[in-house]
Amino acid sequence: MTEKVITVLNRDDVRSLEIAYNKTVCAKQALRANAIPPYAPVQTADKYFREAIFAYADAQYLQEYFWRDLARRYGIRQK
């Protein structure tokens, strides 16, 4: 199978992708079951996990936006 190079990412693209990836990794870590102490108040735990879920959703959206924008800029049809 031959690979076709469509583009080379510029410095800003690489930085954007790194940020989106880092946000996703951090949000996944925040969603671990042992992310907060077992003696934390239930209300605090609920708020923490709700915010962690939103952070993860935002990070996923940021990554998807990066790829959609890249495809749009270079005229690549998305599947």
CSV table of C-alpha atoms in Angstrom, one decimal:
chain,number,residue,atom,x,y,z
A,1,MET,CA,0.0,0.0,0.0
A,2,THR,CA,1.4,3.4,-0.9
A,3,GLU,CA,0.9,6.4,1.2
A,4,LYS,CA,-0.1,9.7,-0.2
A,5,VAL,CA,1.1,12.9,1.6
A,6,ILE,CA,-1.6,15.5,1.4
A,7,THR,CA,0.1,18.2,3.4
A,8,VAL,CA,2.7,18.9,6.0
A,9,LEU,CA,1.3,20.5,9.2
A,10,ASN,CA,2.6,24.0,9.9
A,11,ARG,CA,3.8,25.0,13.4
A,12,ASP,CA,0.4,26.4,14.4
A,13,ASP,CA,-1.4,23.3,13.3
A,14,VAL,CA,1.0,21.1,15.3
A,15,ARG,CA,0.5,23.3,18.4
A,16,SER,CA,-3.3,23.2,18.0
A,17,LEU,CA,-3.2,19.4,17.7
A,18,GLU,CA,-0.9,19.1,20.7
A,19,ILE,CA,-3.2,21.2,22.8
A,20,ALA,CA,-6.3,19.3,21.8
A,21,TYR,CA,-4.6,16.0,22.5
A,22,ASN,CA,-3.3,17.2,25.9
A,23,LYS,CA,-6.7,18.4,26.9
A,24,THR,CA,-8.2,15.0,26.0
A,25,VAL,CA,-5.5,13.1,28.0
A,26,CYS,CA,-6.0,15.3,31.0
A,27,ALA,CA,-9.8,15.0,30.9
A,28,LYS,CA,-9.5,11.2,30.7
A,29,GLN,CA,-7.3,11.2,33.8
A,30,ALA,CA,-9.9,13.4,35.6
A,31,LEU,CA,-12.6,10.8,34.8
A,32,ARG,CA,-10.8,7.9,36.6
A,33,ALA,CA,-12.9,6.4,39.4
A,34,ASN,CA,-10.1,7.1,41.9
A,35,ALA,CA,-9.6,10.8,40.9
A,36,ILE,CA,-11.1,12.1,44.1
A,37,PRO,CA,-10.7,10.8,47.7
A,38,PRO,CA,-13.3,8.3,48.9
A,39,TYR,CA,-14.2,10.5,51.8
A,40,ALA,CA,-15.1,13.5,49.6
A,41,PRO,CA,-18.6,14.8,50.1
A,42,VAL,CA,-21.1,13.3,47.5
A,43,GLN,CA,-22.1,16.8,46.3
A,44,THR,CA,-18.4,17.7,45.7
A,45,ALA,CA,-17.8,14.4,43.8
A,46,ASP,CA,-20.9,14.9,41.7
A,47,LYS,CA,-19.8,18.4,40.7
A,48,TYR,CA,-16.2,17.2,40.0
A,49,PHE,CA,-17.3,14.4,37.7
A,50,ARG,CA,-19.8,16.6,35.9
A,51,GLU,CA,-17.1,19.1,35.2
A,52,ALA,CA,-14.7,16.4,34.1
A,53,ILE,CA,-17.3,15.0,31.7
A,54,PHE,CA,-17.8,18.5,30.2
A,55,ALA,CA,-14.0,18.9,29.9
A,56,TYR,CA,-13.7,15.6,28.1
A,57,ALA,CA,-16.6,16.5,25.7
A,58,ASP,CA,-14.9,19.9,25.0
A,59,ALA,CA,-11.6,18.2,24.4
A,60,GLN,CA,-13.1,15.7,22.0
A,61,TYR,CA,-14.9,18.6,20.1
A,62,LEU,CA,-11.6,20.5,19.9
A,63,GLN,CA,-9.9,17.5,18.3
A,64,GLU,CA,-12.8,16.9,15.9
A,65,TYR,CA,-12.8,20.6,15.0
A,66,PHE,CA,-9.1,20.5,14.2
A,67,TRP,CA,-9.5,17.6,11.8
A,68,ARG,CA,-12.6,19.1,10.1
A,69,ASP,CA,-10.8,22.4,9.7
A,70,LEU,CA,-7.8,20.7,8.3
A,71,ALA,CA,-9.9,18.8,5.8
A,72,ARG,CA,-11.8,21.9,4.8
A,73,ARG,CA,-8.6,23.9,4.2
A,74,TYR,CA,-7.0,21.2,2.0
A,75,GLY,CA,-10.2,20.1,0.2
A,76,ILE,CA,-10.2,16.6,1.7
A,77,ARG,CA,-13.6,14.9,1.7
A,78,GLN,CA,-14.5,13.5,5.0
A,79,LYS,CA,-15.9,10.0,5.4
